Short mmCIF file of C-alpha atoms and ligand atoms in Angstrom, two decimals:
data_model
loop_
_atom_site.label_atom_id
_atom_site.label_comp_id
_atom_site.label_asym_id
_atom_site.label_seq_id
_atom_site.Cartn_x
_atom_site.Cartn_y
_atom_site.Cartn_z
CA MET H 1 -2.01 -15.10 12.52
CA PRO H 2 -3.53 -18.57 13.30
CA VAL H 3 -6.87 -17.10 14.68
CA ALA H 4 -8.39 -20.63 14.64
CA GLY H 5 -5.54 -22.50 15.89
CA GLY H 6 -3.54 -24.95 14.05
CA ILE H 7 -0.44 -24.91 12.04
CA VAL H 8 1.78 -22.17 11.32
CA LEU H 9 3.68 -22.64 8.10
CA SER H 10 6.83 -20.53 7.77
CA VAL H 11 8.68 -19.92 4.49
CA SER H 12 11.40 -17.70 5.97
CA GLY H 13 14.10 -20.07 5.24
CA MET H 14 13.03 -20.00 1.44
CA THR H 15 15.42 -16.94 0.64
CA SER H 16 17.10 -17.77 -2.79
CA ILE H 17 16.90 -15.16 -5.76
CA LYS H 18 16.91 -18.42 -8.15
CA ASP H 19 17.30 -15.89 -11.31
CA ILE H 20 17.98 -12.62 -12.52
CA ASP H 21 17.45 -12.73 -16.52
CA ARG H 22 18.82 -9.49 -17.76
CA ARG H 23 17.60 -10.63 -21.25
CA GLU H 24 14.15 -11.44 -20.52
CA GLY H 25 13.75 -8.74 -17.79
CA LEU H 26 12.54 -11.16 -15.14
CA ALA H 27 13.56 -12.66 -11.54
CA VAL H 28 12.49 -16.01 -10.22
CA VAL H 29 12.59 -15.71 -6.54
CA GLU H 30 11.75 -18.01 -3.50
CA PRO H 31 8.93 -16.68 -1.20
CA GLY H 32 10.91 -15.76 1.81
CA VAL H 33 13.20 -13.33 -0.11
CA VAL H 34 13.28 -9.89 1.59
CA LEU H 35 11.78 -7.25 -0.48
CA GLY H 36 14.74 -5.04 0.09
CA ASP H 37 17.04 -7.76 -0.82
CA LEU H 38 15.29 -8.11 -4.24
CA HIS H 39 15.43 -4.46 -4.95
CA ALA H 40 19.02 -4.22 -4.14
CA ALA H 41 19.92 -7.37 -6.02
CA VAL H 42 18.08 -6.33 -9.37
CA GLU H 43 19.28 -2.73 -8.95
CA LYS H 44 22.71 -3.94 -9.20
CA GLU H 45 21.98 -5.39 -12.41
CA GLY H 46 20.58 -2.26 -13.83
CA TRP H 47 17.03 -3.36 -13.53
CA PHE H 48 14.04 -2.37 -11.39
CA TYR H 49 11.33 -4.06 -9.43
CA PRO H 50 8.76 -1.29 -8.59
CA PRO H 51 6.46 -2.48 -5.56
CA ASP H 52 7.77 -0.95 -2.49
CA PRO H 53 5.21 -1.32 0.72
CA ASN H 54 7.03 0.67 3.45
CA SER H 55 7.79 -2.51 5.38
CA LEU H 56 10.23 -3.36 2.45
CA VAL H 57 13.16 -4.19 4.93
CA GLY H 58 11.17 -6.91 6.62
CA CYS H 59 8.56 -8.07 4.51
CA ALA H 60 8.71 -10.74 1.84
CA LEU H 61 7.84 -11.72 -1.52
CA GLY H 62 5.42 -14.59 -0.58
CA GLY H 63 3.72 -11.99 1.71
CA ASN H 64 3.77 -9.07 -0.73
CA VAL H 65 1.87 -11.55 -3.54
CA ALA H 66 -0.49 -12.80 -1.04
CA GLU H 67 -1.68 -9.16 0.05
CA ASN H 68 -0.80 -7.81 -3.54
CA ALA H 69 1.17 -5.08 -1.84
CA GLY H 70 1.38 -1.64 -3.26
CA GLY H 71 3.39 1.00 -1.83
CA PRO H 72 4.21 4.77 -2.64
CA ARG H 73 5.32 4.32 -6.24
CA ALA H 74 2.12 2.26 -7.22
CA PHE H 75 0.72 5.73 -8.59
CA LYS H 76 2.94 5.42 -11.62
CA TYR H 77 4.05 1.83 -11.27
CA GLY H 78 0.98 -0.14 -10.11
CA VAL H 79 0.93 -2.97 -7.55
CA THR H 80 2.61 -6.42 -7.04
CA ARG H 81 0.02 -7.81 -9.31
CA GLU H 82 1.24 -6.05 -12.43
CA TYR H 83 4.75 -7.85 -12.03
CA VAL H 84 3.68 -11.47 -11.09
CA LEU H 85 4.22 -13.40 -14.49
CA GLY H 86 3.99 -16.68 -12.80
CA LEU H 87 3.45 -18.73 -9.49
CA GLU H 88 4.53 -22.33 -8.57
CA ALA H 89 1.71 -22.94 -5.79
CA PHE H 90 1.23 -25.97 -3.69
CA LEU H 91 -2.65 -26.98 -2.92
CA ILE H 92 -3.97 -28.21 0.16
CA GLY H 93 -3.94 -31.75 -1.02
CA GLY H 94 0.00 -31.52 -1.81
CA GLN H 95 -0.22 -31.04 -5.76
CA ARG H 96 2.15 -28.84 -7.30
CA ILE H 97 0.72 -26.26 -10.07
CA GLN H 98 2.59 -23.80 -12.17
CA ALA H 99 0.24 -21.06 -13.06
CA GLY H 100 1.06 -18.47 -15.43
CA ARG H 101 4.35 -18.02 -17.54
CA ARG H 102 7.79 -16.72 -17.97
CA THR H 103 6.85 -14.43 -20.74
CA ARG H 104 5.37 -10.92 -20.67
CA LYS H 105 2.43 -11.83 -22.90
CA GLY H 106 0.17 -15.03 -22.27
CA VAL H 107 -3.48 -15.49 -22.13
CA THR H 108 -4.03 -19.16 -21.93
CA GLY H 109 -7.09 -20.41 -19.97
CA TYR H 110 -8.16 -18.18 -16.90
CA ASP H 111 -5.86 -15.94 -14.97
CA VAL H 112 -5.24 -18.19 -12.24
CA THR H 113 -2.12 -16.48 -11.38
CA GLY H 114 -4.28 -13.19 -11.04
CA LEU H 115 -6.28 -15.02 -8.88
CA LEU H 116 -3.91 -16.39 -6.54
CA VAL H 117 -2.24 -12.82 -6.04
CA GLY H 118 -4.17 -11.05 -3.11
CA SER H 119 -5.62 -14.45 -2.04
CA GLU H 120 -4.17 -13.58 1.39
CA GLY H 121 -2.89 -17.15 2.16
CA THR H 122 -6.41 -18.75 1.43
CA LEU H 123 -6.08 -20.72 -1.74
CA ALA H 124 -2.46 -22.11 -2.01
CA VAL H 125 1.01 -22.04 -0.48
CA PHE H 126 3.56 -20.26 -3.06
CA GLY H 127 6.74 -21.39 -3.81
CA ASP H 128 8.92 -20.10 -7.00
CA ILE H 129 7.25 -16.62 -7.98
CA THR H 130 8.37 -15.26 -11.46
CA LEU H 131 8.37 -11.54 -11.44
CA GLU H 132 8.65 -9.18 -14.30
CA LEU H 133 11.53 -6.16 -14.19
CA ILE H 134 11.58 -3.13 -15.92
CA PRO H 135 14.92 -0.98 -16.50
CA LYS H 136 15.92 0.89 -13.63
CA PRO H 137 14.94 4.69 -13.99
CA PRO H 138 18.59 6.55 -14.35
CA ALA H 139 17.56 9.48 -12.11
CA VAL H 140 15.17 9.94 -9.41
CA MET H 141 14.20 13.47 -7.78
CA THR H 142 12.37 13.89 -4.50
CA LEU H 143 10.28 16.81 -3.54
CA MET H 144 8.67 17.80 -0.29
CA ALA H 145 5.74 20.42 0.11
CA LEU H 146 4.26 21.87 3.11
CA PHE H 147 0.66 23.28 2.88
CA ASP H 148 -1.94 24.80 5.18
CA SER H 149 -4.23 22.04 5.08
CA VAL H 150 -5.09 18.74 3.52
CA HIS H 151 -7.57 20.77 1.07
CA GLN H 152 -4.70 22.27 -0.47
CA THR H 153 -2.97 19.08 -1.01
CA GLY H 154 -6.07 17.56 -2.68
CA ARG H 155 -5.84 20.68 -5.05
CA ALA H 156 -2.40 20.23 -5.66
CA VAL H 157 -2.73 16.68 -6.69
CA GLY H 158 -5.53 17.64 -8.94
CA GLU H 159 -3.43 20.23 -10.53
CA ILE H 160 -0.73 17.69 -10.95
CA VAL H 161 -2.65 14.87 -12.53
CA GLU H 162 -4.71 17.45 -14.91
CA ALA H 163 -1.15 18.66 -16.18
CA GLY H 164 -0.61 15.14 -17.28
CA LEU H 165 2.30 14.49 -14.80
CA VAL H 166 2.92 11.14 -13.21
CA PRO H 167 5.31 11.38 -10.45
CA ARG H 168 5.96 7.75 -9.45
CA CYS H 169 5.16 8.77 -5.62
CA ILE H 170 2.56 11.27 -4.40
CA GLU H 171 2.46 10.81 -0.52
CA LEU H 172 0.29 12.65 1.81
CA LEU H 173 0.68 13.57 5.76
CA ASP H 174 -2.02 15.27 7.59
CA SER H 175 -1.57 17.61 10.41
CA GLY H 176 -1.87 14.87 13.21
CA THR H 177 0.80 12.87 11.42
CA LEU H 178 3.21 16.05 11.28
CA GLN H 179 2.89 16.45 14.94
CA ALA H 180 3.75 13.16 15.53
CA MET H 181 6.73 13.47 13.38
CA ARG H 182 7.63 16.66 15.21
CA ASP H 183 7.38 15.00 18.49
CA ALA H 184 9.98 12.42 16.93
CA GLY H 185 12.57 14.87 16.47
CA ASN H 186 11.87 16.50 12.96
CA ALA H 187 12.02 20.20 12.54
CA LEU H 188 9.05 21.17 10.21
CA ASP H 189 7.61 24.39 9.76
CA PRO H 190 5.05 24.91 12.80
CA ARG H 191 2.41 26.64 10.28
CA ALA H 192 2.24 23.46 8.17
CA GLY H 193 -1.13 21.37 8.53
CA ALA H 194 -0.11 18.98 5.62
CA MET H 195 2.64 17.72 3.57
CA LEU H 196 3.26 16.08 0.19
CA LEU H 197 6.13 14.00 -0.31
CA MET H 198 6.70 13.38 -4.18
CA GLU H 199 9.12 11.66 -6.45
CA VAL H 200 9.86 11.73 -10.11
CA ASP H 201 12.05 9.75 -12.29
CA GLY H 202 13.33 9.35 -15.78
CA ASP H 203 16.52 10.89 -17.21
CA GLU H 204 18.03 14.01 -15.44
CA ARG H 205 16.33 16.47 -17.70
CA ALA H 206 12.86 14.87 -17.49
CA CYS H 207 13.37 15.01 -13.84
CA GLU H 208 14.15 18.59 -13.56
CA GLU H 209 11.40 19.41 -16.05
CA GLN H 210 8.98 17.59 -13.94
CA ALA H 211 9.98 18.96 -10.80
CA GLU H 212 9.62 22.58 -12.24
CA ARG H 213 6.09 21.92 -13.27
CA ILE H 214 5.11 20.33 -9.89
CA SER H 215 6.56 23.13 -8.23
CA ASP H 216 4.28 25.27 -10.50
CA ALA H 217 1.07 23.37 -9.67
CA CYS H 218 1.93 23.71 -5.80
CA ASP H 219 2.41 27.39 -6.28
CA LYS H 220 -0.94 27.68 -7.91
CA VAL H 221 -2.94 26.47 -4.72
CA GLY H 222 -0.47 28.53 -2.02
CA VAL H 223 2.45 26.12 -1.16
CA LEU H 224 4.06 27.08 2.17
CA GLU H 225 7.44 25.53 1.52
CA LEU H 226 8.74 23.42 -1.17
CA LEU H 227 12.09 21.33 -0.80
CA VAL H 228 13.86 19.68 -3.39
CA ALA H 229 16.47 17.15 -2.21
CA GLN H 230 19.84 18.15 -3.58
CA ASP H 231 21.60 14.82 -3.21
CA ALA H 232 21.10 11.04 -2.28
CA ALA H 233 21.39 11.58 1.35
CA GLN H 234 18.77 14.43 1.53
CA ARG H 235 16.61 12.02 -0.30
CA ASP H 236 17.28 9.33 1.92
CA ARG H 237 16.32 11.65 5.05
CA LEU H 238 13.31 12.59 3.48
CA TRP H 239 12.20 8.81 3.06
CA ALA H 240 13.31 7.63 6.29
CA ALA H 241 11.35 10.03 8.06
CA ARG H 242 8.21 8.82 6.14
CA ARG H 243 9.20 5.25 6.82
CA GLU H 244 9.52 6.02 10.44
CA MET H 245 6.18 7.17 10.60
CA SER H 246 4.27 4.25 11.65
CA PRO H 247 6.47 3.72 14.69
CA ALA H 248 6.35 7.43 15.58
CA VAL H 249 2.54 7.26 15.53
CA ARG H 250 2.65 4.17 17.59
CA ARG H 251 4.42 5.97 20.29
CA LEU H 252 1.58 8.53 20.65
CA ALA H 253 -0.75 5.82 22.47
CA ARG H 254 -1.27 2.60 23.86
CA HIS H 255 -3.35 1.04 21.32
CA LYS H 256 -3.30 1.96 17.37
CA LEU H 257 -5.29 0.69 14.63
CA SER H 258 -4.17 1.52 10.99
CA GLU H 259 -7.24 1.33 8.65
CA ASP H 260 -6.30 1.27 4.90
CA VAL H 261 -9.00 2.57 2.47
CA VAL H 262 -9.35 4.08 -0.70
CA VAL H 263 -11.67 6.93 -2.04
CA PRO H 264 -11.45 8.73 -5.55
CA ARG H 265 -8.44 11.02 -5.03
CA GLN H 266 -10.61 14.06 -5.39
CA LYS H 267 -12.85 13.09 -2.47
CA VAL H 268 -9.51 12.59 0.14
CA GLY H 269 -10.38 16.20 1.82
CA GLU H 270 -13.82 15.28 2.16
CA LEU H 271 -13.18 11.82 3.68
CA LEU H 272 -10.53 13.51 6.06
CA ASP H 273 -13.25 16.10 7.09
CA ARG H 274 -15.60 13.07 7.72
CA VAL H 275 -13.02 11.50 9.93
CA ALA H 276 -12.60 14.37 11.90
CA ARG H 277 -16.16 15.02 12.71
CA ALA H 278 -16.58 11.31 13.62
CA SER H 279 -13.40 11.61 15.87
CA GLU H 280 -15.02 14.85 17.51
CA ARG H 281 -18.32 12.84 17.92
CA THR H 282 -16.76 9.53 19.23
CA LYS H 283 -13.66 11.25 21.26
CA VAL H 284 -11.39 8.87 19.30
CA HIS H 285 -8.11 10.42 18.52
CA SER H 286 -7.20 9.49 14.67
CA LEU H 287 -4.79 11.04 12.08
CA ALA H 288 -4.06 9.97 8.36
CA TYR H 289 -1.31 9.59 5.91
CA GLY H 290 -1.04 7.89 2.68
CA HIS H 291 -0.66 7.49 -0.70
CA ALA H 292 -2.63 10.62 -2.13
CA GLY H 293 -2.12 10.00 -5.86
CA ASP H 294 -4.14 6.64 -5.40
CA GLY H 295 -6.68 7.80 -2.84
CA ASN H 296 -5.20 5.37 -0.57
CA LEU H 297 -5.36 6.59 3.00
CA HIS H 298 -4.15 4.97 6.11
CA VAL H 299 -6.43 6.32 8.75
CA ASN H 300 -4.93 5.53 12.33
CA PHE H 301 -7.16 5.43 15.37
CA LEU H 302 -5.38 6.05 18.73
CA TRP H 303 -6.46 4.88 22.25
CA ASN H 304 -5.07 4.30 25.76
CA ASP H 305 -8.01 2.34 27.74
CA GLU H 306 -10.04 -0.67 26.95
CA SER H 307 -13.17 1.31 27.98
CA GLU H 308 -12.60 3.44 24.78
CA LEU H 309 -13.18 0.31 22.58
CA ALA H 310 -16.74 0.48 21.70
CA SER H 311 -15.90 4.26 20.51
CA VAL H 312 -13.29 2.96 18.34
CA ASP H 313 -15.44 0.33 16.63
CA ALA H 314 -18.08 2.97 16.03
CA ALA H 315 -15.45 5.36 14.48
CA ILE H 316 -14.27 2.48 12.48
CA GLU H 317 -17.66 1.41 11.39
CA GLN H 318 -18.42 5.28 10.05
CA LEU H 319 -15.01 5.28 8.47
CA PHE H 320 -16.11 2.18 6.15
CA ARG H 321 -19.53 3.66 5.60
CA ASP H 322 -18.08 7.17 4.52
CA VAL H 323 -15.77 5.33 2.17
CA ILE H 324 -18.32 3.39 0.46
CA GLU H 325 -20.65 6.40 0.36
CA LEU H 326 -17.82 8.33 -1.38
CA GLY H 327 -17.54 5.47 -4.03
CA GLY H 328 -14.31 3.94 -2.36
CA THR H 329 -13.16 0.67 -1.44
CA LEU H 330 -12.49 -1.06 2.02
CA SER H 331 -8.76 -1.75 1.19
CA GLY H 332 -6.25 -0.52 -0.81
CA GLU H 333 -3.08 -2.88 -0.07
CA HIS H 334 -3.96 -4.56 3.59
CA GLY H 335 -6.53 -6.97 2.49
CA ILE H 336 -9.49 -7.92 4.45
CA GLY H 337 -8.13 -10.31 6.44
CA VAL H 338 -9.99 -10.96 10.07
CA LEU H 339 -10.78 -7.41 11.10
CA LYS H 340 -12.52 -6.36 8.06
CA ALA H 341 -14.31 -9.52 7.14
CA PRO H 342 -17.57 -8.40 9.06
CA TYR H 343 -17.82 -5.37 6.71
CA LEU H 344 -17.11 -6.88 3.39
CA PRO H 345 -21.11 -6.91 2.60
CA LEU H 346 -20.91 -2.93 2.96
CA GLU H 347 -19.07 -3.07 -0.37
CA GLN H 348 -19.90 -6.42 -2.11
CA SER H 349 -23.27 -8.05 -2.87
CA ALA H 350 -24.06 -11.49 -1.31
CA GLU H 351 -23.76 -13.02 -4.73
CA LEU H 352 -20.31 -11.79 -5.40
CA ILE H 353 -19.11 -13.08 -1.89
CA SER H 354 -20.88 -16.49 -2.55
CA LEU H 355 -18.93 -16.64 -5.69
CA GLN H 356 -15.93 -16.14 -4.01
CA ARG H 357 -16.88 -18.60 -1.33
CA ASP H 358 -17.18 -21.27 -4.22
CA ILE H 359 -13.88 -20.49 -5.57
CA LYS H 360 -12.32 -21.03 -2.01
CA ARG H 361 -14.16 -24.41 -1.77
CA ALA H 362 -12.59 -25.38 -5.19
CA PHE H 363 -9.00 -24.75 -3.88
CA ASP H 364 -9.48 -25.72 -0.40
CA PRO H 365 -12.66 -27.80 0.18
CA SER H 366 -12.22 -28.51 3.94
CA GLY H 367 -11.26 -24.54 4.58
CA LEU H 368 -8.01 -25.53 6.13
CA LEU H 369 -5.88 -22.82 4.49
CA ASN H 370 -5.86 -19.60 6.78
CA PRO H 371 -9.27 -20.17 8.25
CA GLY H 372 -10.92 -16.92 9.42
CA LYS H 373 -9.57 -14.76 6.88
CA ILE H 374 -11.90 -12.94 4.32
CA PHE H 375 -14.50 -15.50 5.07
CA PRO H 376 -15.37 -15.96 9.01
CA SER H 377 -16.54 -19.49 9.97
CA GLY H 378 -19.92 -17.71 11.26
CA GLY H 379 -20.72 -16.26 7.64
CA HIS H 380 -21.11 -12.39 6.99
CA GLY H 381 -23.37 -10.87 9.30
CA ALA H 382 -25.17 -7.77 8.64
CA CYS H 383 -23.31 -4.60 9.52
C1 FAD M 401 5.39 -0.62 8.77
C2 FAD M 401 4.54 -1.35 7.73
C3 FAD M 401 4.38 -0.47 6.48
C4 FAD M 401 3.43 -1.24 5.44
N1 FAD M 401 3.43 -0.46 4.26
C5 FAD M 401 2.61 -1.07 3.33
C6 FAD M 401 2.74 -0.46 2.09
O1 FAD M 401 3.10 0.89 1.99
N2 FAD M 401 1.89 -0.82 1.25
C7 FAD M 401 1.49 -2.15 1.35
O2 FAD M 401 0.76 -2.76 0.32
N3 FAD M 401 1.44 -2.67 2.29
C8 FAD M 401 2.13 -2.34 3.63
N4 FAD M 401 2.32 -2.97 4.68
C9 FAD M 401 1.58 -4.52 4.54
C10 FAD M 401 2.25 -5.22 3.68
O3 FAD M 401 1.00 -5.83 2.85
C11 FAD M 401 3.27 -6.21 4.35
O4 FAD M 401 4.03 -5.90 5.13
C12 FAD M 401 3.71 -7.18 3.31
O5 FAD M 401 3.25 -7.27 1.98
C13 FAD M 401 3.05 -8.59 3.82
O6 FAD M 401 4.56 -9.24 3.53
P1 FAD M 401 4.72 -10.18 4.87
O7 FAD M 401 6.41 -11.00 4.63
O8 FAD M 401 4.81 -9.06 6.05
O9 FAD M 401 3.84 -11.28 4.98
P2 FAD M 401 3.08 -11.89 6.38
O10 FAD M 401 2.61 -10.96 7.37
O11 FAD M 401 4.02 -13.03 6.61
O12 FAD M 401 1.85 -12.53 5.63
C14 FAD M 401 0.95 -11.98 5.10
C15 FAD M 401 0.08 -12.69 4.40
O13 FAD M 401 0.38 -13.70 3.31
C16 FAD M 401 0.17 -14.88 3.42
N5 FAD M 401 1.57 -15.62 2.94
C17 FAD M 401 2.80 -15.28 3.03
N6 FAD M 401 3.40 -15.94 2.45
C18 FAD M 401 2.78 -16.85 1.88
C19 FAD M 401 3.11 -17.75 0.89
N7 FAD M 401 4.49 -18.20 0.67
N8 FAD M 401 1.99 -18.38 0.20
C20 FAD M 401 0.82 -18.14 0.47
N9 FAD M 401 0.39 -17.03 1.44
C21 FAD M 401 1.45 -16.55 1.81
C22 FAD M 401 0.26 -15.22 4.88
O14 FAD M 401 -0.59 -16.52 5.14
C23 FAD M 401 -0.56 -13.96 5.38
O15 FAD M 401 -1.93 -14.30 5.27
C24 FAD M 401 2.98 -2.57 5.74
C25 FAD M 401 3.17 -3.10 6.84
C26 FAD M 401 3.76 -2.71 7.91
C27 FAD M 401 4.33 -3.47 9.09
#
């Protein structure tokens, strides 16, 4: 988004998967490769690239690297940064640098690759991206559990983690989101006030054992209904409903703003209580879903009329203050961009922000790359 005007550079024509090296377990891709296409290509070779933002049918690897994208599978496998071994990057003066490596290990100099991942297009333009792959898990099992409330889901997640289980996904949907899904035609138990969508992987027997232990953990906290997908089609239907959720929620009001925040996973219930109280006070409708295992929630604010904007802003600021008070962070996967820039000082000290500005100046002295992102030109005001 060229918020300061200027030139938009599109890399969407750079769609070549240049190499899938099965002996080294890595892939080299151009930045315009659509993530879903990479998944399909490496899985055909028996390999696996875990990061899976829910936008995977349309988002591209350049954007994933620039945003350090995560996704449901991050609970077990981590986020994009864990898989970027090397980056070809073009600096604003036209110089080409090759940061990183093609090997799994490597500690030469500063970790410039790590710095570029998540830089939101403000430091350099990525060319070829070298990604680590892992062997494709032979089997996957999906479970859906319905509960009375988000507090029970929090307790269930606690039980699962305490039992030493690491499902690859633990997705949470709150009552407002379930209602949006019902409105979109999904038949869901009317008693349910929260859902966990979980997935385990490994060999077949390991999946069955993990599913059994997860089911025990859910029983302990009083699950209403637990469904284990019996085949790939049922599994796809469960995930399609999850991926459709953002558009389903979008239909509820004329305007929707999805905030992406993280709190320690045991504080998810408390954060959602605070959000509900703020919604009551400000009269702004909100609902939440997200990656419960990581404590990463997408709190959605919905409104119809421009006159409600001041209340929406108040609700958002309250959310950010609550997140920081609960020991969380302002973004788990969408980055700071334009909208969150004024709130950065809530989380980071003036010294830390100033150090990051110095890094930006070293890469881009005239501030030409993605101006207005992370560091607004007016500086960070007090919140
Ligand atoms: C429906 C939906 C669901 C989503 N779910 C998730 C989720 O589960 N997890 C998650 O982490 N995110 C999620 N996202 C956001 C996600 O971060 C983006 O979809 C994705 O990572 C960005 O890729 P893109 O191709 O859309 O990038 P764009 O939006 O095109 O670009 C994003 C940023 O990257 C920069 N950029 C792009 N290419 C380059 C390049 N070659 N060099 C340097 N900078 C570049 C751009 O300048 C821009 O600042 C979701 C988004 C949507 C719309």
